[in-house]
């Protein structure tokens, strides 16, 4: 269906987050979710270049679109680079949630701090930001911060402690930074705790969903125009 947006998640908690965002931005859209937690677990142990993992991510993206979604968004930054390369045959657009955030970050630099709670997400996000800078024709100075003692709190469901642990570590490392990139969608609540830093703190959910909705609407407009041309109306 042309008015259907789908998400591929690697954590169940993201269903509510992204469902709410989609309803807020585009309440007219039908929204679908597919959760495959094992994809992140395997990416952390096998690496994002593992052929079997790549094939499974592509299959998951196609499964997410199987009920007629015209746009599918992978909300996991670790496997997002794999997901957006899914061969869709023109049936749907395959997006990664953090691309819009990276595009915003390189415009707000040049000193960009990329923060993650899972090591496997650091390199993919760094690569994305560097790629966005090259495409925008701007120079940046990127650094990374891994807060690996925070992830255990997310896994246990203690989101409050997860967020505060991240915020404390980021605050201690923020000097000399123009923009902070929160590499994982689960980190979005951290922005509220860092509002006083005086630098841009970017998270992917809001920006990514807005981009996905714009992509879907543009696709619908193009389809309608093509149909009008074919029918002569």
PDB file of C-alpha atoms in Angstrom:
ATOM      1  CA  UNK A   1       0.000   0.000   0.000  1.00  0.00           C
ATOM      2  CA  UNK A   2       1.327   3.443  -0.960  1.00  0.00           C
ATOM      3  CA  UNK A   3       0.368   4.860   2.447  1.00  0.00           C
ATOM      4  CA  UNK A   4       2.224   2.242   4.516  1.00  0.00           C
ATOM      5  CA  UNK A   5       5.484   2.848   6.386  1.00  0.00           C
ATOM      6  CA  UNK A   6       7.359  -0.109   7.908  1.00  0.00           C
ATOM      7  CA  UNK A   7      10.159  -0.355  10.458  1.00  0.00           C
ATOM      8  CA  UNK A   8      12.741  -3.064  11.093  1.00  0.00           C
ATOM      9  CA  UNK A   9      13.861  -3.014  14.752  1.00  0.00           C
ATOM     10  CA  UNK A  10      16.394  -4.954  16.801  1.00  0.00           C
ATOM     11  CA  UNK A  11      14.707  -4.125  20.130  1.00  0.00           C
ATOM     12  CA  UNK A  12      11.046  -4.448  21.093  1.00  0.00           C
ATOM     13  CA  UNK A  13      11.099  -1.124  22.939  1.00  0.00           C
ATOM     14  CA  UNK A  14      11.444   0.716  19.621  1.00  0.00           C
ATOM     15  CA  UNK A  15       7.975  -0.333  18.466  1.00  0.00           C
ATOM     16  CA  UNK A  16       6.287   2.152  20.794  1.00  0.00           C
ATOM     17  CA  UNK A  17       8.875   4.885  20.192  1.00  0.00           C
ATOM     18  CA  UNK A  18       8.685   4.822  16.421  1.00  0.00           C
ATOM     19  CA  UNK A  19       4.991   4.084  16.279  1.00  0.00           C
ATOM     20  CA  UNK A  20       4.305   7.201  18.338  1.00  0.00           C
ATOM     21  CA  UNK A  21       6.641   9.329  16.221  1.00  0.00           C
ATOM     22  CA  UNK A  22       5.030   8.163  12.992  1.00  0.00           C
ATOM     23  CA  UNK A  23       1.534   8.917  14.332  1.00  0.00           C
ATOM     24  CA  UNK A  24       2.690  12.362  15.449  1.00  0.00           C
ATOM     25  CA  UNK A  25       4.309  13.278  12.129  1.00  0.00           C
ATOM     26  CA  UNK A  26       1.913  11.544   9.731  1.00  0.00           C
ATOM     27  CA  UNK A  27      -1.222  10.238  11.465  1.00  0.00           C
ATOM     28  CA  UNK A  28      -2.759   9.253   8.141  1.00  0.00           C
ATOM     29  CA  UNK A  29      -0.156   6.564   7.465  1.00  0.00           C
ATOM     30  CA  UNK A  30      -0.462   2.861   8.195  1.00  0.00           C
ATOM     31  CA  UNK A  31       2.567   1.734  10.237  1.00  0.00           C
ATOM     32  CA  UNK A  32       4.036  -1.768  10.507  1.00  0.00           C
ATOM     33  CA  UNK A  33       6.844  -3.139  12.682  1.00  0.00           C
ATOM     34  CA  UNK A  34       9.141  -6.148  12.438  1.00  0.00           C
ATOM     35  CA  UNK A  35      11.371  -6.909  15.444  1.00  0.00           C
ATOM     36  CA  UNK A  36      14.428  -9.152  15.005  1.00  0.00           C
ATOM     37  CA  UNK A  37      16.647  -8.779  18.074  1.00  0.00           C
ATOM     38  CA  UNK A  38      18.966 -11.535  16.881  1.00  0.00           C
ATOM     39  CA  UNK A  39      20.274  -9.401  14.025  1.00  0.00           C
ATOM     40  CA  UNK A  40      22.025  -7.018  16.410  1.00  0.00           C
ATOM     41  CA  UNK A  41      23.298  -9.870  18.572  1.00  0.00           C
ATOM     42  CA  UNK A  42      24.773 -11.581  15.513  1.00  0.00           C
ATOM     43  CA  UNK A  43      26.242  -8.336  14.181  1.00  0.00           C
ATOM     44  CA  UNK A  44      28.102  -7.898  17.468  1.00  0.00           C
ATOM     45  CA  UNK A  45      29.582 -11.396  17.344  1.00  0.00           C
ATOM     46  CA  UNK A  46      29.991 -11.986  13.595  1.00  0.00           C
ATOM     47  CA  UNK A  47      30.670  -8.461  12.362  1.00  0.00           C
ATOM     48  CA  UNK A  48      28.652  -6.404   9.901  1.00  0.00           C
ATOM     49  CA  UNK A  49      30.572  -7.775   6.905  1.00  0.00           C
ATOM     50  CA  UNK A  50      29.538 -11.383   7.553  1.00  0.00           C
ATOM     51  CA  UNK A  51      27.877 -12.685   4.383  1.00  0.00           C
ATOM     52  CA  UNK A  52      25.222 -14.651   6.226  1.00  0.00           C
ATOM     53  CA  UNK A  53      24.249 -11.638   8.337  1.00  0.00           C
ATOM     54  CA  UNK A  54      24.073  -9.396   5.271  1.00  0.00           C
ATOM     55  CA  UNK A  55      21.737 -11.852   3.546  1.00  0.00           C
ATOM     56  CA  UNK A  56      19.498 -12.087   6.613  1.00  0.00           C
ATOM     57  CA  UNK A  57      19.248  -8.313   7.012  1.00  0.00           C
ATOM     58  CA  UNK A  58      18.255  -7.950   3.369  1.00  0.00           C
ATOM     59  CA  UNK A  59      15.673 -10.700   3.803  1.00  0.00           C
ATOM     60  CA  UNK A  60      14.320  -9.007   6.928  1.00  0.00           C
ATOM     61  CA  UNK A  61      13.921  -5.705   5.079  1.00  0.00           C
ATOM     62  CA  UNK A  62      11.965  -7.451   2.331  1.00  0.00           C
ATOM     63  CA  UNK A  63       9.862  -9.243   4.953  1.00  0.00           C
ATOM     64  CA  UNK A  64       9.078  -5.901   6.588  1.00  0.00           C
ATOM     65  CA  UNK A  65       7.811  -4.641   3.223  1.00  0.00           C
ATOM     66  CA  UNK A  66       5.849  -7.785   2.381  1.00  0.00           C
ATOM     67  CA  UNK A  67       2.489  -6.358   3.398  1.00  0.00           C
ATOM     68  CA  UNK A  68       2.746  -3.513   0.933  1.00  0.00           C
ATOM     69  CA  UNK A  69       4.968  -0.923   2.613  1.00  0.00           C
ATOM     70  CA  UNK A  70       6.460   1.545   0.171  1.00  0.00           C
ATOM     71  CA  UNK A  71       9.180   2.655   2.622  1.00  0.00           C
ATOM     72  CA  UNK A  72      11.033   0.435   5.123  1.00  0.00           C
ATOM     73  CA  UNK A  73      13.304   2.005   7.744  1.00  0.00           C
ATOM     74  CA  UNK A  74      15.933   0.067   9.689  1.00  0.00           C
ATOM     75  CA  UNK A  75      16.152   1.644  13.144  1.00  0.00           C
ATOM     76  CA  UNK A  76      19.362  -0.142  14.165  1.00  0.00           C
ATOM     77  CA  UNK A  77      22.478   1.895  13.414  1.00  0.00           C
ATOM     78  CA  UNK A  78      24.738  -1.166  13.582  1.00  0.00           C
ATOM     79  CA  UNK A  79      23.053  -2.872  10.616  1.00  0.00           C
ATOM     80  CA  UNK A  80      21.614   0.236   8.957  1.00  0.00           C
ATOM     81  CA  UNK A  81      24.351   0.375   6.341  1.00  0.00           C
ATOM     82  CA  UNK A  82      23.487  -3.168   5.281  1.00  0.00           C
ATOM     83  CA  UNK A  83      19.764  -2.486   5.324  1.00  0.00           C
ATOM     84  CA  UNK A  84      19.824   0.519   3.006  1.00  0.00           C
ATOM     85  CA  UNK A  85      21.669  -1.535   0.377  1.00  0.00           C
ATOM     86  CA  UNK A  86      18.823  -4.045   0.155  1.00  0.00           C
ATOM     87  CA  UNK A  87      17.912  -4.879  -3.431  1.00  0.00           C
ATOM     88  CA  UNK A  88      14.258  -3.858  -3.568  1.00  0.00           C
ATOM     89  CA  UNK A  89      13.517  -4.173  -7.271  1.00  0.00           C
ATOM     90  CA  UNK A  90      11.788  -0.818  -7.025  1.00  0.00           C
ATOM     91  CA  UNK A  91       9.080  -2.294  -4.798  1.00  0.00           C
ATOM     92  CA  UNK A  92       9.982  -0.101  -1.812  1.00  0.00           C
ATOM     93  CA  UNK A  93      12.583   2.368  -0.556  1.00  0.00           C
ATOM     94  CA  UNK A  94      15.095   0.944   1.963  1.00  0.00           C
ATOM     95  CA  UNK A  95      16.291   3.553   4.471  1.00  0.00           C
ATOM     96  CA  UNK A  96      18.465   3.719   7.574  1.00  0.00           C
ATOM     97  CA  UNK A  97      17.197   5.775  10.490  1.00  0.00           C
ATOM     98  CA  UNK A  98      20.445   7.670  11.137  1.00  0.00           C
ATOM     99  CA  UNK A  99      21.221   9.096   7.681  1.00  0.00           C
ATOM    100  CA  UNK A 100      19.220  12.287   8.207  1.00  0.00           C
ATOM    101  CA  UNK A 101      21.000  12.774  11.536  1.00  0.00           C
ATOM    102  CA  UNK A 102      24.415  12.398   9.891  1.00  0.00           C
ATOM    103  CA  UNK A 103      23.475  14.907   7.210  1.00  0.00           C
ATOM    104  CA  UNK A 104      22.459  17.404   9.904  1.00  0.00           C
ATOM    105  CA  UNK A 105      25.613  16.738  11.954  1.00  0.00           C
ATOM    106  CA  UNK A 106      28.088  17.562   9.193  1.00  0.00           C
ATOM    107  CA  UNK A 107      26.314  20.864   8.531  1.00  0.00           C
ATOM    108  CA  UNK A 108      26.636  21.786  12.208  1.00  0.00           C
ATOM    109  CA  UNK A 109      30.295  20.746  12.677  1.00  0.00           C
ATOM    110  CA  UNK A 110      33.153  20.724  12.098  1.00  0.00           C
ATOM    111  CA  UNK A 111      33.961  19.033  15.425  1.00  0.00           C
ATOM    112  CA  UNK A 112      31.659  15.985  15.668  1.00  0.00           C
ATOM    113  CA  UNK A 113      31.586  13.610  18.630  1.00  0.00           C
ATOM    114  CA  UNK A 114      29.957  10.250  17.897  1.00  0.00           C
ATOM    115  CA  UNK A 115      28.697   8.419  20.990  1.00  0.00           C
ATOM    116  CA  UNK A 116      27.595   4.797  21.231  1.00  0.00           C
ATOM    117  CA  UNK A 117      26.772   2.317  23.974  1.00  0.00           C
ATOM    118  CA  UNK A 118      27.549  -0.730  21.816  1.00  0.00           C
ATOM    119  CA  UNK A 119      30.951  -1.053  20.170  1.00  0.00           C
ATOM    120  CA  UNK A 120      29.528  -2.521  16.969  1.00  0.00           C
ATOM    121  CA  UNK A 121      27.667   0.714  16.231  1.00  0.00           C
ATOM    122  CA  UNK A 122      30.661   3.065  16.429  1.00  0.00           C
ATOM    123  CA  UNK A 123      32.402   2.224  13.146  1.00  0.00           C
ATOM    124  CA  UNK A 124      29.202   2.115  11.031  1.00  0.00           C
ATOM    125  CA  UNK A 125      28.120   5.496  12.391  1.00  0.00           C
ATOM    126  CA  UNK A 126      31.570   7.009  11.926  1.00  0.00           C
ATOM    127  CA  UNK A 127      31.631   5.760   8.343  1.00  0.00           C
ATOM    128  CA  UNK A 128      28.184   7.234   7.746  1.00  0.00           C
ATOM    129  CA  UNK A 129      29.160  10.646   9.131  1.00  0.00           C
ATOM    130  CA  UNK A 130      32.377  10.745   7.101  1.00  0.00           C
ATOM    131  CA  UNK A 131      30.441   9.756   3.993  1.00  0.00           C
ATOM    132  CA  UNK A 132      27.864  12.486   4.651  1.00  0.00           C
ATOM    133  CA  UNK A 133      30.665  15.038   4.986  1.00  0.00           C
ATOM    134  CA  UNK A 134      32.184  14.004   1.656  1.00  0.00           C
ATOM    135  CA  UNK A 135      28.805  14.183  -0.065  1.00  0.00           C
ATOM    136  CA  UNK A 136      28.177  17.638   1.425  1.00  0.00           C
ATOM    137  CA  UNK A 137      31.659  18.814   0.466  1.00  0.00           C
ATOM    138  CA  UNK A 138      32.561  19.867   4.001  1.00  0.00           C
ATOM    139  CA  UNK A 139      35.494  19.070   6.235  1.00  0.00           C
ATOM    140  CA  UNK A 140      34.886  17.684   9.716  1.00  0.00           C
ATOM    141  CA  UNK A 141      36.943  16.431  12.633  1.00  0.00           C
ATOM    142  CA  UNK A 142      35.197  13.351  14.009  1.00  0.00           C
ATOM    143  CA  UNK A 143      35.925  11.621  17.303  1.00  0.00           C
ATOM    144  CA  UNK A 144      34.187   8.746  19.066  1.00  0.00           C
ATOM    145  CA  UNK A 145      33.117   7.864  22.588  1.00  0.00           C
ATOM    146  CA  UNK A 146      32.067   4.361  23.631  1.00  0.00           C
ATOM    147  CA  UNK A 147      30.058   4.231  26.878  1.00  0.00           C
ATOM    148  CA  UNK A 148      30.019   0.450  27.147  1.00  0.00           C
ATOM    149  CA  UNK A 149      29.010   0.390  30.818  1.00  0.00           C
ATOM    150  CA  UNK A 150      25.606   1.850  29.889  1.00  0.00           C
ATOM    151  CA  UNK A 151      24.328  -0.965  27.668  1.00  0.00           C
ATOM    152  CA  UNK A 152      23.797  -3.448  30.472  1.00  0.00           C
ATOM    153  CA  UNK A 153      21.173  -1.085  31.919  1.00  0.00           C
ATOM    154  CA  UNK A 154      19.302  -0.960  28.609  1.00  0.00           C
ATOM    155  CA  UNK A 155      19.355  -4.735  28.394  1.00  0.00           C
ATOM    156  CA  UNK A 156      17.946  -5.036  31.923  1.00  0.00           C
ATOM    157  CA  UNK A 157      15.182  -2.545  31.150  1.00  0.00           C
ATOM    158  CA  UNK A 158      16.540   0.183  33.422  1.00  0.00           C
ATOM    159  CA  UNK A 159      16.209   2.953  30.842  1.00  0.00           C
ATOM    160  CA  UNK A 160      16.569   5.755  33.393  1.00  0.00           C
ATOM    161  CA  UNK A 161      19.975   4.514  34.503  1.00  0.00           C
ATOM    162  CA  UNK A 162      20.974   3.835  30.892  1.00  0.00           C
ATOM    163  CA  UNK A 163      20.207   7.435  29.978  1.00  0.00           C
ATOM    164  CA  UNK A 164      21.901   9.002  33.010  1.00  0.00           C
ATOM    165  CA  UNK A 165      25.038   6.880  32.556  1.00  0.00           C
ATOM    166  CA  UNK A 166      25.293   8.060  28.963  1.00  0.00           C
ATOM    167  CA  UNK A 167      24.638  11.680  29.856  1.00  0.00           C
ATOM    168  CA  UNK A 168      27.338  11.729  32.539  1.00  0.00           C
ATOM    169  CA  UNK A 169      29.976  10.296  30.203  1.00  0.00           C
ATOM    170  CA  UNK A 170      29.028  12.600  27.334  1.00  0.00           C
ATOM    171  CA  UNK A 171      29.099  15.668  29.560  1.00  0.00           C
ATOM    172  CA  UNK A 172      32.638  14.801  30.659  1.00  0.00           C
ATOM    173  CA  UNK A 173      33.800  14.461  27.030  1.00  0.00           C
ATOM    174  CA  UNK A 174      31.917  17.351  25.435  1.00  0.00           C
ATOM    175  CA  UNK A 175      34.541  20.110  25.635  1.00  0.00           C
ATOM    176  CA  UNK A 176      35.737  21.282  22.242  1.00  0.00           C
ATOM    177  CA  UNK A 177      32.781  19.737  20.414  1.00  0.00           C
ATOM    178  CA  UNK A 178      30.359  21.487  18.045  1.00  0.00           C
ATOM    179  CA  UNK A 179      27.840  18.674  17.629  1.00  0.00           C
ATOM    180  CA  UNK A 180      27.206  15.380  19.417  1.00  0.00           C
ATOM    181  CA  UNK A 181      25.783  12.436  17.490  1.00  0.00           C
ATOM    182  CA  UNK A 182      23.893   9.846  19.541  1.00  0.00           C
ATOM    183  CA  UNK A 183      24.600   6.785  17.437  1.00  0.00           C
ATOM    184  CA  UNK A 184      21.759   4.555  18.660  1.00  0.00           C
ATOM    185  CA  UNK A 185      18.044   5.292  18.510  1.00  0.00           C
ATOM    186  CA  UNK A 186      17.698   4.123  22.116  1.00  0.00           C
ATOM    187  CA  UNK A 187      19.858   7.074  23.197  1.00  0.00           C
ATOM    188  CA  UNK A 188      17.340   9.744  22.155  1.00  0.00           C
ATOM    189  CA  UNK A 189      16.169  10.563  25.733  1.00  0.00           C
ATOM    190  CA  UNK A 190      19.724  11.711  26.527  1.00  0.00           C
ATOM    191  CA  UNK A 191      19.131  14.935  24.594  1.00  0.00           C
ATOM    192  CA  UNK A 192      16.917  16.291  27.354  1.00  0.00           C
ATOM    193  CA  UNK A 193      19.666  15.881  29.946  1.00  0.00           C
ATOM    194  CA  UNK A 194      22.245  17.714  27.848  1.00  0.00           C
ATOM    195  CA  UNK A 195      20.210  20.737  26.786  1.00  0.00           C
ATOM    196  CA  UNK A 196      22.468  23.053  28.792  1.00  0.00           C
ATOM    197  CA  UNK A 197      25.709  22.060  27.052  1.00  0.00           C
ATOM    198  CA  UNK A 198      25.473  24.756  24.425  1.00  0.00           C
ATOM    199  CA  UNK A 199      26.137  22.342  21.538  1.00  0.00           C
ATOM    200  CA  UNK A 200      23.815  20.456  19.211  1.00  0.00           C
ATOM    201  CA  UNK A 201      22.951  16.996  20.530  1.00  0.00           C
ATOM    202  CA  UNK A 202      21.406  14.969  17.715  1.00  0.00           C
ATOM    203  CA  UNK A 203      19.454  11.724  17.886  1.00  0.00           C
ATOM    204  CA  UNK A 204      18.105   9.729  14.971  1.00  0.00           C
ATOM    205  CA  UNK A 205      14.406   8.929  15.643  1.00  0.00           C
ATOM    206  CA  UNK A 206      12.706  12.284  14.991  1.00  0.00           C
ATOM    207  CA  UNK A 207      14.940  13.247  12.067  1.00  0.00           C
ATOM    208  CA  UNK A 208      14.849   9.765  10.570  1.00  0.00           C
ATOM    209  CA  UNK A 209      11.084   9.333  10.726  1.00  0.00           C
ATOM    210  CA  UNK A 210      10.524  12.797   9.253  1.00  0.00           C
ATOM    211  CA  UNK A 211      12.845  11.870   6.370  1.00  0.00           C
ATOM    212  CA  UNK A 212      11.067   8.549   5.863  1.00  0.00           C
ATOM    213  CA  UNK A 213       7.670  10.245   5.746  1.00  0.00           C
ATOM    214  CA  UNK A 214       8.978  12.828   3.264  1.00  0.00           C
ATOM    215  CA  UNK A 215      10.376  10.004   1.118  1.00  0.00           C
ATOM    216  CA  UNK A 216       7.053   8.166   1.187  1.00  0.00           C
ATOM    217  CA  UNK A 217       5.061  11.276   0.318  1.00  0.00           C
ATOM    218  CA  UNK A 218       7.433  12.144  -2.534  1.00  0.00           C
ATOM    219  CA  UNK A 219       7.071   8.607  -3.856  1.00  0.00           C
ATOM    220  CA  UNK A 220       3.279   8.871  -3.702  1.00  0.00           C
ATOM    221  CA  UNK A 221       3.358  12.214  -5.518  1.00  0.00           C
ATOM    222  CA  UNK A 222       5.583  10.812  -8.257  1.00  0.00           C
ATOM    223  CA  UNK A 223       3.328   7.764  -8.616  1.00  0.00           C
ATOM    224  CA  UNK A 224       0.218   9.931  -8.841  1.00  0.00           C
ATOM    225  CA  UNK A 225       1.831  12.177 -11.449  1.00  0.00           C
ATOM    226  CA  UNK A 226       2.887   9.197 -13.528  1.00  0.00           C
ATOM    227  CA  UNK A 227      -0.604   7.731 -13.307  1.00  0.00           C
ATOM    228  CA  UNK A 228      -2.141  11.034 -14.363  1.00  0.00           C
ATOM    229  CA  UNK A 229       0.184  11.142 -17.342  1.00  0.00           C
ATOM    230  CA  UNK A 230      -0.749   7.632 -18.368  1.00  0.00           C
ATOM    231  CA  UNK A 231      -4.495   8.176 -18.086  1.00  0.00           C
ATOM    232  CA  UNK A 232      -4.450  11.642 -19.599  1.00  0.00           C
ATOM    233  CA  UNK A 233      -6.365  13.179 -16.707  1.00  0.00           C
TER     234      UNK A 233
END
